[in-house]
Amino acid sequence: MVFRQLGLRDLAQCARVSKKWHTLVMPYLWCNLRHLQDRTGTGDFRRIVLEDYLAERQHQELQGDGHSVGQSTQGQPSPPLPTLSKYGHCIRILPCLFTLRSALEKKQEEGPTEKELILHLFKRCSPGVQVDHFWMNTYDLDLELDNPARAIVEFTLPRVRRLSIQARYYPTHPRDLKLLDQLDKCSLLEKLAFMVQIESDMEDIMKESIKGNPKGWTSLRKLTLTAYSSTTDSYPFWSRLFRRCGSVKKLRVKASYRATANIQQGMLAYMHNVCEISLGGESKAGLKDDEIATFLTGSCTGWRVVKLKSASEPGILSMDALAKHFSTLEVLVVDGIKDDLIDVVQVPRSCAELHTLAYIDTGYCGMMNGCSEISAKVFVDQDPDTGVLKPWKCEDSLKVLKVMIVGIPRPDLKGVDVIEEVYPGEGREIQGQVYDRLARLTNLETLWLGDECGSAGVQSPEMSLESGLGKLSGLKQLKELNVAGFLSRIGVEEVQWMVENWPELRVIYGFDNDGFGYGNDGYSEGMNVYDEIGEEAVAWLKENHPEITVVRKSWRKSW
């Protein structure tokens, strides 16, 4: 039916058309309560649930006094059913429990608590209702908890699709050690985030439970781990966990303190379907080169996606381990890579299936490790004897390239970070070589050559026709261009050329040459001119091609 395809606002408008439409639409409005996450109508929602809760309490009191069902004290028919009683059975998806608690938060001293209202809401839901997200810790499974809290956990576990757990494992708390057995109830679980702190040797404590065959989470596709251990032998726990994770395809390890080898053992033994790994992101405990290498050896079938986030420090060992997966690698995202330590073009040179290569990680904007700045001469990847560009296996497959190319002399600029030319014309010559390399990637759809986190914007390509931009006329599939964070010379002539030669272009980031300090840093006497050129280009695009979105910064509002 068409109502299934409509969004929340469209459904709400349809419900106001007529009584008949209202009756038809309301079940669809109540089907999915995710909109409460945006705090949309949370006050009204609490009123609806509270109204139904009080009506049930009143009904129970009347029954206790001997009144017949369906009759009021005056002998008249009962009032219409409250809204929740009418449509609660239509609810199929609930938002995260944190959202529900906020929406049903107690506003005054008298009346039911949010836990009591949540339990009442649960009673009205469809038997097949699902819960989007539940955050809990091991104490939530304590049998001594108050009844509402315990009942919420018991209701949620069989219905939750995404579960986040914070756990500490001490031998004095048997409830913690039984946590995974309790989680066997999570038959719908799709994503699990586990922050675990192991404080003692668990081998003797857990060996009995390991003998059994735990129930697997057949729907689980993504597992996120943050692990801290005071013992190097935490394998009994990881074995117990990973036995349930045979269906996992995506693994993220934010931190792994003294647990890397044990986790890797569990991956090899039980997680045979995992093909995507993301490492790092937890600033308190960054992953070192040898730890990254250990994790990269944990795939049985070959990695298809590898993401090395902030607070990870990839090096020679990591690249050696990654090289064993070049035949299957499709996506590589690295934040903070250093081209003076490893061969950064080894990946595009060797991976025939690669479609995404990102040495700029916008999720963290380089704040941990700094942006990955790649020398232009390294990126060009010429044969040192012949000067010919070395072939890259991904030239036909690559669709997304995000790389900050630096080390280009810019004689049109002056300042502390500007590189002087060794001979006249060197800067334009290097830029031409960069364009030659990019021109080979004829199926590119996304090209990022800059970002705000970069610190060498005066060493990047001009992106002007004079500097050789015309060599990129073959990038007919290009949809997104990012030149933010460096001093480009893109003017009206350049954007006219882009529109003509890149027919799929829809988004351009950058154009603003501010942020460098017009007088303080002394980068260029003509920098104000560059900024004016960019403004003119933006104005021309807005007037003649409004279908192309021009974004001032890659993470800020559009112009």
Coordinates of C-alpha atoms in Angstrom, one line a residue:
M1 CA 0.0 0.0 0.0
V2 CA 1.2 3.5 -0.8
F3 CA 1.1 4.6 2.9
R4 CA 4.1 2.3 3.6
Q5 CA 6.2 4.4 1.3
L6 CA 5.4 7.8 3.0
G7 CA 7.5 9.6 5.6
L8 CA 6.2 10.8 9.0
R9 CA 5.2 14.3 7.9
D10 CA 3.4 13.1 4.8
L11 CA 1.5 10.5 6.8
A12 CA 0.5 13.2 9.4
Q13 CA -0.9 15.3 6.5
C14 CA -2.8 12.4 5.1
A15 CA -4.3 11.7 8.5
R16 CA -5.9 15.2 8.4
V17 CA -7.6 14.8 5.1
S18 CA -10.8 13.1 6.3
K19 CA -12.1 10.7 9.0
K20 CA -11.7 7.8 6.6
W21 CA -8.1 8.7 5.8
H22 CA -7.4 9.2 9.5
T23 CA -8.6 5.7 10.2
L24 CA -6.5 4.2 7.4
V25 CA -3.3 6.2 8.1
M26 CA -3.0 6.0 12.0
P27 CA -1.7 2.4 12.1
Y28 CA 1.1 3.4 9.8
L29 CA 1.9 6.5 11.9
W30 CA 2.2 4.2 15.0
C31 CA 4.2 1.5 13.2
N32 CA 7.6 3.1 13.8
L33 CA 8.4 5.3 16.8
R34 CA 12.0 6.1 15.7
H35 CA 11.0 9.8 15.3
L36 CA 11.1 10.1 19.1
Q37 CA 14.9 10.1 18.8
D38 CA 14.6 13.6 17.3
R39 CA 12.5 14.6 20.4
T40 CA 9.5 15.1 18.0
G41 CA 6.4 15.3 20.1
T42 CA 7.9 13.7 23.2
G43 CA 5.6 15.7 25.5
D44 CA 2.5 14.5 23.6
F45 CA 3.8 11.0 23.7
R46 CA 4.2 11.0 27.5
R47 CA 0.7 12.3 27.8
I48 CA -0.7 9.6 25.6
V49 CA 1.1 6.8 27.5
L50 CA 0.2 8.3 30.9
E51 CA -3.5 8.7 29.8
D52 CA -3.6 5.0 28.9
Y53 CA -1.8 4.0 32.1
L54 CA -4.2 5.9 34.3
A55 CA -7.2 4.5 32.4
E56 CA -6.0 1.0 33.0
R57 CA -5.5 1.6 36.7
Q58 CA -9.0 3.1 36.9
H59 CA -10.4 0.1 35.0
Q60 CA -8.7 -2.3 37.4
E61 CA -10.1 -0.4 40.4
L62 CA -13.6 -0.5 39.0
Q63 CA -13.3 -4.2 38.4
G64 CA -12.1 -4.6 42.0
D65 CA -15.3 -2.8 43.1
G66 CA -17.5 -5.2 41.2
H67 CA -18.4 -3.1 38.2
S68 CA -19.1 -5.0 35.0
V69 CA -16.7 -4.7 32.1
G70 CA -17.8 -2.1 29.5
Q71 CA -20.1 -0.1 31.9
S72 CA -19.3 3.0 33.9
T73 CA -20.5 3.7 37.4
Q74 CA -23.5 5.6 36.0
G75 CA -24.5 2.6 33.8
Q76 CA -23.5 4.4 30.6
P77 CA -21.1 2.9 28.0
S78 CA -17.4 3.3 28.8
P79 CA -15.6 6.3 27.2
P80 CA -13.6 5.7 24.0
L81 CA -10.4 3.8 24.2
P82 CA -7.3 5.8 24.9
T83 CA -5.1 6.4 21.9
L84 CA -2.4 3.9 23.0
S85 CA -5.0 1.2 23.5
K86 CA -6.2 1.8 20.0
Y87 CA -2.9 1.8 18.2
G88 CA -0.3 0.2 20.5
H89 CA -0.8 -3.1 18.7
C90 CA 0.4 -1.4 15.5
I91 CA 3.9 -0.6 17.0
R92 CA 6.5 -2.7 15.2
I93 CA 9.7 -0.7 16.0
L94 CA 10.7 1.2 19.2
P95 CA 13.5 3.7 19.4
C96 CA 16.5 3.1 21.8
L97 CA 15.6 2.7 25.5
F98 CA 17.5 5.9 26.3
T99 CA 15.1 7.8 24.0
L100 CA 12.1 6.2 25.6
R101 CA 13.3 7.1 29.1
S102 CA 13.8 10.7 28.1
A103 CA 10.4 10.8 26.4
L104 CA 8.6 9.4 29.4
E105 CA 10.6 11.1 32.0
K106 CA 8.7 11.9 35.2
K107 CA 7.9 15.7 35.3
Q108 CA 6.6 15.9 38.8
E109 CA 6.8 14.0 42.1
E110 CA 3.5 12.3 41.9
G111 CA 2.5 9.8 39.2
P112 CA 4.3 6.8 37.7
T113 CA 8.0 6.7 36.9
E114 CA 9.4 6.4 33.4
K115 CA 10.2 2.7 34.0
E116 CA 6.6 2.0 34.9
L117 CA 5.4 3.9 31.8
I118 CA 7.9 2.0 29.6
L119 CA 6.6 -1.3 30.9
H120 CA 3.0 -0.2 30.3
L121 CA 4.0 0.8 26.7
F122 CA 5.5 -2.7 26.2
K123 CA 2.2 -4.3 27.1
R124 CA 0.4 -2.4 24.4
C125 CA 3.0 -3.2 21.6
S126 CA 2.7 -5.8 18.9
P127 CA 4.0 -9.2 20.0
G128 CA 6.6 -8.9 17.2
V129 CA 7.8 -5.4 18.2
Q130 CA 11.5 -4.7 17.8
V131 CA 13.7 -2.3 19.9
D132 CA 16.3 -0.3 17.9
H133 CA 19.0 0.1 20.6
F134 CA 19.5 -0.8 24.2
W135 CA 22.5 0.4 26.3
M136 CA 23.2 -1.6 29.4
N137 CA 25.8 -2.8 31.9
T138 CA 26.3 -6.0 33.7
Y139 CA 24.4 -4.7 36.7
D140 CA 21.2 -4.6 34.7
L141 CA 21.1 -8.4 34.8
D142 CA 21.3 -8.5 38.6
L143 CA 18.4 -10.5 40.0
E144 CA 18.2 -8.1 42.9
L145 CA 17.2 -5.2 40.8
D146 CA 13.8 -3.6 41.3
N147 CA 11.1 -5.2 39.3
P148 CA 10.5 -2.5 36.6
A149 CA 14.2 -2.4 35.7
R150 CA 14.5 -6.2 35.6
A151 CA 11.3 -6.5 33.6
I152 CA 12.6 -3.9 31.0
V153 CA 15.7 -6.0 30.5
E154 CA 13.8 -9.2 30.2
F155 CA 11.4 -7.7 27.6
T156 CA 14.1 -6.0 25.6
L157 CA 16.8 -8.7 25.1
P158 CA 14.7 -10.9 22.8
R159 CA 13.6 -7.9 20.8
V160 CA 16.7 -5.7 20.5
R161 CA 18.5 -5.2 17.2
R162 CA 21.4 -3.1 18.5
L163 CA 22.9 -3.7 21.9
S164 CA 25.7 -1.7 23.7
I165 CA 27.2 -3.2 26.9
Q166 CA 29.7 -2.0 29.4
A167 CA 31.0 -4.8 31.4
R168 CA 33.7 -5.4 34.1
Y169 CA 34.7 -8.9 34.9
Y170 CA 35.8 -9.7 38.4
P171 CA 35.8 -13.2 39.9
T172 CA 33.7 -12.0 42.8
H173 CA 30.7 -11.2 40.6
P174 CA 29.2 -14.4 39.1
R175 CA 26.4 -12.4 37.4
D176 CA 29.0 -10.8 35.2
L177 CA 30.4 -14.1 34.1
K178 CA 26.9 -15.3 33.1
L179 CA 26.3 -12.3 31.0
L180 CA 26.9 -13.9 27.7
D181 CA 24.5 -16.8 28.6
Q182 CA 21.8 -14.2 29.3
L183 CA 22.5 -12.6 25.9
D184 CA 21.6 -15.9 24.2
K185 CA 18.0 -14.5 24.3
C186 CA 19.0 -11.8 21.8
S187 CA 17.7 -13.7 18.7
L188 CA 17.2 -10.5 16.6
L189 CA 20.6 -8.9 17.5
E190 CA 22.2 -7.3 14.4
K191 CA 24.8 -5.0 16.0
L192 CA 26.7 -5.5 19.3
A193 CA 29.0 -3.0 21.0
F194 CA 31.0 -4.4 23.9
M195 CA 33.2 -2.4 26.2
V196 CA 34.8 -4.9 28.5
Q197 CA 37.3 -4.6 31.3
I198 CA 38.8 -7.9 32.5
E199 CA 40.6 -7.6 35.8
S200 CA 41.7 -11.1 36.5
D201 CA 42.7 -14.5 35.0
M202 CA 39.4 -16.0 33.9
E203 CA 40.6 -19.4 32.8
D204 CA 39.6 -21.3 35.9
I205 CA 36.4 -19.3 36.4
M206 CA 35.0 -19.8 32.9
K207 CA 36.3 -23.1 31.7
E208 CA 33.2 -25.0 32.7
S209 CA 30.9 -22.8 30.6
I210 CA 33.2 -23.1 27.6
K211 CA 32.5 -26.8 27.3
G212 CA 29.0 -26.3 26.1
N213 CA 27.7 -25.2 22.7
P214 CA 26.4 -21.6 23.1
K215 CA 23.6 -20.4 21.0
G216 CA 24.8 -18.3 18.0
W217 CA 23.5 -14.9 17.1
T218 CA 22.5 -15.7 13.5
S219 CA 21.4 -12.2 12.7
L220 CA 24.5 -10.5 14.1
R221 CA 26.5 -8.7 11.4
K222 CA 28.6 -6.0 13.2
L223 CA 30.6 -6.4 16.4
T224 CA 32.4 -3.4 18.1
L225 CA 34.9 -4.0 20.9
T226 CA 36.7 -1.8 23.4
A227 CA 38.8 -4.1 25.5
Y228 CA 41.0 -3.5 28.5
S229 CA 42.6 -6.4 30.3
S230 CA 45.0 -6.7 33.3
T231 CA 45.9 -10.2 32.2
T232 CA 47.4 -11.4 28.9
D233 CA 45.3 -14.6 29.1
S234 CA 41.7 -13.4 28.5
Y235 CA 41.2 -15.9 25.7
P236 CA 38.5 -17.9 27.6
F237 CA 36.2 -14.9 27.5
W238 CA 36.9 -14.1 23.8
S239 CA 36.4 -17.7 22.9
R240 CA 33.1 -17.7 24.7
L241 CA 32.0 -14.5 22.9
F242 CA 33.2 -15.4 19.4
R243 CA 31.5 -18.8 19.4
R244 CA 28.3 -16.8 19.1
C245 CA 29.6 -14.5 16.3
G246 CA 30.0 -16.8 13.4
S247 CA 27.7 -14.6 11.3
V248 CA 29.6 -11.4 11.9
K249 CA 30.9 -9.6 8.7
K250 CA 32.0 -6.3 10.2
L251 CA 34.4 -6.0 13.2
R252 CA 35.5 -2.8 14.8
V253 CA 38.1 -2.7 17.6
K254 CA 38.3 0.8 19.1
A255 CA 40.9 -0.2 21.7
S256 CA 42.7 -3.4 22.7
Y257 CA 44.9 -3.2 25.8
R258 CA 46.7 -6.5 26.4
A259 CA 44.0 -8.4 24.6
T260 CA 45.1 -8.2 20.9
A261 CA 46.5 -11.7 20.6
N262 CA 43.6 -13.3 22.4
I263 CA 41.0 -11.5 20.2
Q264 CA 42.9 -12.5 17.1
Q265 CA 42.9 -16.1 18.2
G266 CA 39.1 -16.0 18.6
M267 CA 38.7 -14.4 15.2
L268 CA 40.6 -17.2 13.5
A269 CA 38.8 -19.9 15.4
Y270 CA 35.2 -18.8 15.1
M271 CA 34.7 -15.7 13.0
H272 CA 35.1 -17.1 9.5
N273 CA 32.7 -14.7 7.8
V274 CA 34.3 -11.4 8.9
C275 CA 35.5 -9.4 5.9
E276 CA 35.5 -5.8 7.1
I277 CA 37.7 -4.5 10.0
S278 CA 37.9 -1.0 11.5
L279 CA 40.7 -0.3 14.0
G280 CA 41.3 2.6 16.3
G281 CA 39.2 5.6 17.3
E282 CA 39.7 5.3 21.1
S283 CA 42.2 8.1 22.0
K284 CA 42.9 6.7 25.5
A285 CA 44.5 3.5 24.1
G286 CA 45.8 3.8 20.5
L287 CA 46.7 0.7 18.5
K288 CA 50.4 0.4 17.6
D289 CA 51.8 -0.9 14.4
D290 CA 52.4 -4.5 15.7
E291 CA 48.9 -4.7 17.1
I292 CA 47.3 -3.6 13.8
A293 CA 49.4 -6.2 12.0
T294 CA 48.1 -8.9 14.4
F295 CA 44.5 -8.0 13.8
L296 CA 45.0 -7.9 10.0
T297 CA 46.1 -11.6 10.2
G298 CA 42.8 -12.5 11.8
S299 CA 40.8 -13.0 8.6
C300 CA 40.3 -16.5 7.1
T301 CA 38.9 -15.4 3.8
G302 CA 40.7 -12.1 3.1
W303 CA 39.7 -8.5 4.0
R304 CA 37.5 -6.6 1.7
V305 CA 37.3 -3.4 3.8
V306 CA 40.0 -2.1 6.1
K307 CA 39.7 1.2 8.0
L308 CA 42.5 2.4 10.3
K309 CA 41.0 5.3 12.3
S310 CA 42.4 8.0 14.5
A311 CA 44.7 6.8 17.4
S312 CA 46.0 3.9 15.2
E313 CA 49.6 4.0 14.1
P314 CA 50.0 1.9 10.9
G315 CA 53.6 1.2 9.8
I316 CA 55.7 -1.3 8.0
L317 CA 54.3 -4.3 9.9
S318 CA 50.7 -3.3 9.2
M319 CA 51.4 -2.9 5.5
D320 CA 53.2 -6.2 5.3
A321 CA 50.1 -7.9 6.9
L322 CA 47.7 -5.9 4.6
A323 CA 49.7 -7.0 1.6
K324 CA 48.4 -10.6 2.0
H325 CA 44.9 -9.3 1.3
F326 CA 45.6 -7.2 -1.8
S327 CA 43.7 -9.7 -3.9
T328 CA 40.4 -9.1 -2.0
L329 CA 40.8 -5.5 -0.8
E330 CA 38.0 -3.2 -2.0
V331 CA 38.1 -0.3 0.5
L332 CA 41.0 1.2 2.4
V333 CA 40.6 4.2 4.7
V334 CA 43.6 5.3 6.7
D335 CA 43.9 8.4 9.0
G336 CA 47.3 9.7 9.8
I337 CA 49.4 7.6 7.3
K338 CA 53.0 8.8 6.8
D339 CA 54.5 8.4 3.3
D340 CA 58.0 8.6 4.7
L341 CA 57.5 5.4 6.7
I342 CA 55.6 3.2 4.3
D343 CA 54.9 2.9 0.5
V344 CA 51.5 4.5 0.3
V345 CA 51.1 3.8 -3.4
Q346 CA 51.7 0.0 -2.9
V347 CA 48.0 -0.4 -2.4
P348 CA 46.6 1.2 -5.6
R349 CA 49.5 -0.4 -7.5
S350 CA 48.6 -3.9 -6.3
C351 CA 44.8 -4.1 -5.7
A352 CA 42.7 -4.9 -8.7
E353 CA 39.4 -4.8 -6.8
L354 CA 40.0 -1.5 -5.0
H355 CA 37.2 1.0 -5.5
T356 CA 37.7 3.3 -2.4
L357 CA 41.1 4.7 -1.3
A358 CA 40.9 7.4 1.4
Y359 CA 43.9 8.8 3.1
I360 CA 41.7 11.6 4.5
D361 CA 39.4 10.5 7.3
T362 CA 36.7 13.1 7.7
G363 CA 35.2 11.3 10.7
Y364 CA 38.0 12.6 12.9
C365 CA 39.4 15.4 10.7
G366 CA 42.9 14.4 11.6
M367 CA 42.8 15.7 15.1
M368 CA 44.6 12.7 16.5
N369 CA 47.3 12.0 14.0
G370 CA 47.1 14.9 11.6
C371 CA 45.8 14.6 8.0
S372 CA 47.6 12.1 5.8
E373 CA 49.7 14.4 3.5
I374 CA 51.2 12.5 0.6
S375 CA 54.1 14.0 -1.3
A376 CA 53.3 14.7 -4.9
K377 CA 56.3 12.9 -6.1
V378 CA 55.3 9.8 -4.2
F379 CA 51.7 10.0 -5.5
V380 CA 52.8 10.4 -9.1
D381 CA 54.7 7.0 -8.8
Q382 CA 57.0 7.3 -11.7
D383 CA 59.6 4.7 -12.8
P384 CA 62.9 6.4 -11.6
D385 CA 64.8 5.3 -14.7
T386 CA 62.3 6.0 -17.5
G387 CA 60.1 8.7 -15.9
V388 CA 57.0 6.7 -17.1
L389 CA 54.1 6.3 -14.7
K390 CA 53.9 2.9 -13.1
P391 CA 50.7 1.1 -13.8
W392 CA 48.1 0.8 -11.0
K393 CA 45.9 -2.3 -11.0
C394 CA 42.9 -0.2 -9.7
E395 CA 42.9 2.3 -12.5
D396 CA 39.6 0.9 -13.9
S397 CA 38.0 0.0 -10.6
L398 CA 38.7 3.1 -8.4
K399 CA 35.6 5.2 -7.8
V400 CA 36.5 7.2 -4.6
L401 CA 39.9 8.8 -4.0
K402 CA 40.6 11.0 -1.0
V403 CA 44.2 12.1 -0.7
M404 CA 45.9 15.3 0.3
I405 CA 48.8 15.9 -2.2
V406 CA 51.5 18.3 -1.0
G407 CA 55.1 19.1 -1.7
I408 CA 54.4 21.2 -4.9
P409 CA 56.3 24.5 -5.3
R410 CA 54.0 27.4 -5.7
P411 CA 55.9 30.5 -6.9
D412 CA 52.7 32.5 -6.9
L413 CA 52.7 32.3 -3.1
K414 CA 55.0 33.5 -0.3
G415 CA 55.2 32.3 3.3
V416 CA 56.9 30.0 5.7
D417 CA 55.3 26.7 4.3
V418 CA 55.8 27.6 0.7
I419 CA 58.4 25.5 -1.2
E420 CA 60.7 27.3 -3.5
E421 CA 61.3 26.0 -7.0
V422 CA 64.6 24.4 -7.8
Y423 CA 64.3 25.6 -11.4
P424 CA 61.7 27.8 -13.1
G425 CA 58.5 25.9 -14.0
E426 CA 59.2 23.0 -11.5
G427 CA 55.8 23.6 -9.7
R428 CA 53.8 23.4 -12.9
E429 CA 55.7 20.4 -14.1
I430 CA 54.9 18.5 -10.9
Q431 CA 51.3 19.5 -11.1
G432 CA 51.1 18.2 -14.7
Q433 CA 52.5 14.9 -13.5
V434 CA 49.8 14.8 -10.7
Y435 CA 47.1 15.4 -13.3
D436 CA 48.6 12.7 -15.5
R437 CA 48.2 10.2 -12.7
L438 CA 44.6 11.3 -11.9
A439 CA 43.6 11.2 -15.5
R440 CA 44.2 7.5 -15.6
L441 CA 41.4 6.9 -13.0
T442 CA 38.6 7.3 -15.6
N443 CA 35.9 5.8 -13.4
L444 CA 36.3 8.2 -10.4
E445 CA 33.1 9.5 -8.9
T446 CA 34.5 11.2 -5.8
L447 CA 37.8 13.1 -5.8
W448 CA 39.0 14.8 -2.6
L449 CA 42.3 16.6 -2.8
G450 CA 42.0 18.6 0.3
D451 CA 40.3 19.0 3.7
E452 CA 40.3 21.6 6.5
C453 CA 42.5 19.5 8.7
G454 CA 45.5 19.9 6.3
S455 CA 48.4 22.1 7.3
A456 CA 50.1 22.4 3.9
G457 CA 47.4 24.1 1.7
V458 CA 50.1 26.3 0.1
Q459 CA 51.8 23.2 -1.3
S460 CA 48.8 21.7 -3.1
P461 CA 47.7 21.9 -6.8
E462 CA 46.3 25.1 -8.2
M463 CA 43.5 23.3 -10.0
S464 CA 43.7 25.9 -12.8
L465 CA 43.6 25.3 -16.5
E466 CA 47.0 27.0 -16.8
S467 CA 48.4 24.4 -14.4
G468 CA 47.1 21.5 -16.5
L469 CA 43.6 20.8 -15.2
G470 CA 42.5 20.1 -18.7
K471 CA 44.2 16.7 -18.6
L472 CA 41.3 15.5 -16.4
S473 CA 38.7 15.9 -19.1
G474 CA 38.3 12.1 -19.2
L475 CA 36.8 11.9 -15.7
K476 CA 33.2 11.8 -17.1
Q477 CA 31.8 10.0 -14.0
L478 CA 33.0 12.6 -11.5
K479 CA 30.2 13.7 -9.1
E480 CA 32.0 15.2 -6.1
L481 CA 35.1 17.4 -5.9
N482 CA 36.8 18.6 -2.7
V483 CA 39.4 21.4 -2.9
A484 CA 38.9 22.7 0.6
G485 CA 41.8 23.6 2.8
F486 CA 44.3 24.8 0.2
L487 CA 44.8 27.8 -2.0
S488 CA 43.3 26.9 -5.4
R489 CA 43.0 29.1 -8.4
I490 CA 39.6 27.9 -9.5
G491 CA 37.7 30.7 -11.3
V492 CA 34.8 31.1 -13.7
E493 CA 36.8 29.7 -16.6
E494 CA 37.7 26.6 -14.6
V495 CA 34.1 25.9 -13.4
Q496 CA 32.8 26.4 -16.9
W497 CA 35.3 23.8 -18.1
M498 CA 34.2 21.4 -15.2
V499 CA 30.5 21.7 -16.2
E500 CA 31.4 21.0 -19.8
N501 CA 33.7 18.1 -19.2
W502 CA 32.3 16.5 -16.0
P503 CA 28.6 16.1 -16.8
E504 CA 27.8 14.2 -13.6
L505 CA 29.3 16.8 -11.2
R506 CA 26.9 17.6 -8.4
V507 CA 29.0 18.8 -5.4
I508 CA 32.1 21.0 -5.0
Y509 CA 33.7 21.6 -1.6
G510 CA 36.0 24.5 -1.1
F511 CA 36.5 27.7 -3.2
D512 CA 37.1 29.7 -0.1
N513 CA 40.7 30.8 0.3
D514 CA 40.1 32.3 3.7
G515 CA 41.5 30.8 6.9
F516 CA 45.1 31.5 6.0
G517 CA 45.3 35.0 7.4
Y518 CA 45.4 37.7 4.7
G519 CA 48.2 39.7 6.3
N520 CA 49.5 37.7 9.2
D521 CA 51.0 34.8 7.4
G522 CA 52.0 36.6 4.3
Y523 CA 51.2 33.7 2.0
S524 CA 50.5 35.9 -1.0
E525 CA 50.0 39.5 -1.9
G526 CA 47.5 38.3 -4.4
M527 CA 45.5 36.0 -2.1
N528 CA 42.7 38.5 -1.9
V529 CA 42.5 38.1 -5.7
Y530 CA 42.3 34.3 -5.4
D531 CA 39.4 34.7 -3.0
E532 CA 37.6 37.1 -5.4
I533 CA 38.1 34.6 -8.2
G534 CA 36.5 31.9 -6.1
E535 CA 33.6 34.1 -5.2
E536 CA 33.0 34.9 -8.9
A537 CA 33.1 31.1 -9.7
V538 CA 30.5 30.4 -7.0
A539 CA 28.2 33.2 -8.2
W540 CA 28.4 31.9 -11.8
L541 CA 27.6 28.3 -10.7
K542 CA 24.6 29.4 -8.6
E543 CA 23.2 31.4 -11.4
N544 CA 23.8 29.0 -14.3
H545 CA 23.9 25.6 -12.7
P546 CA 21.9 25.5 -9.4
E547 CA 21.8 21.7 -9.6
I548 CA 25.5 21.8 -8.5
T549 CA 25.8 22.3 -4.7
V550 CA 28.7 24.5 -3.7
V551 CA 29.9 23.9 -0.1
R552 CA 32.1 26.5 1.5
K553 CA 33.8 23.9 3.7
S554 CA 33.6 20.1 3.5
W555 CA 31.9 20.0 6.9
R556 CA 30.0 23.3 7.0
K557 CA 26.9 24.8 5.4
S558 CA 26.4 25.4 1.7
W559 CA 26.9 28.9 0.3

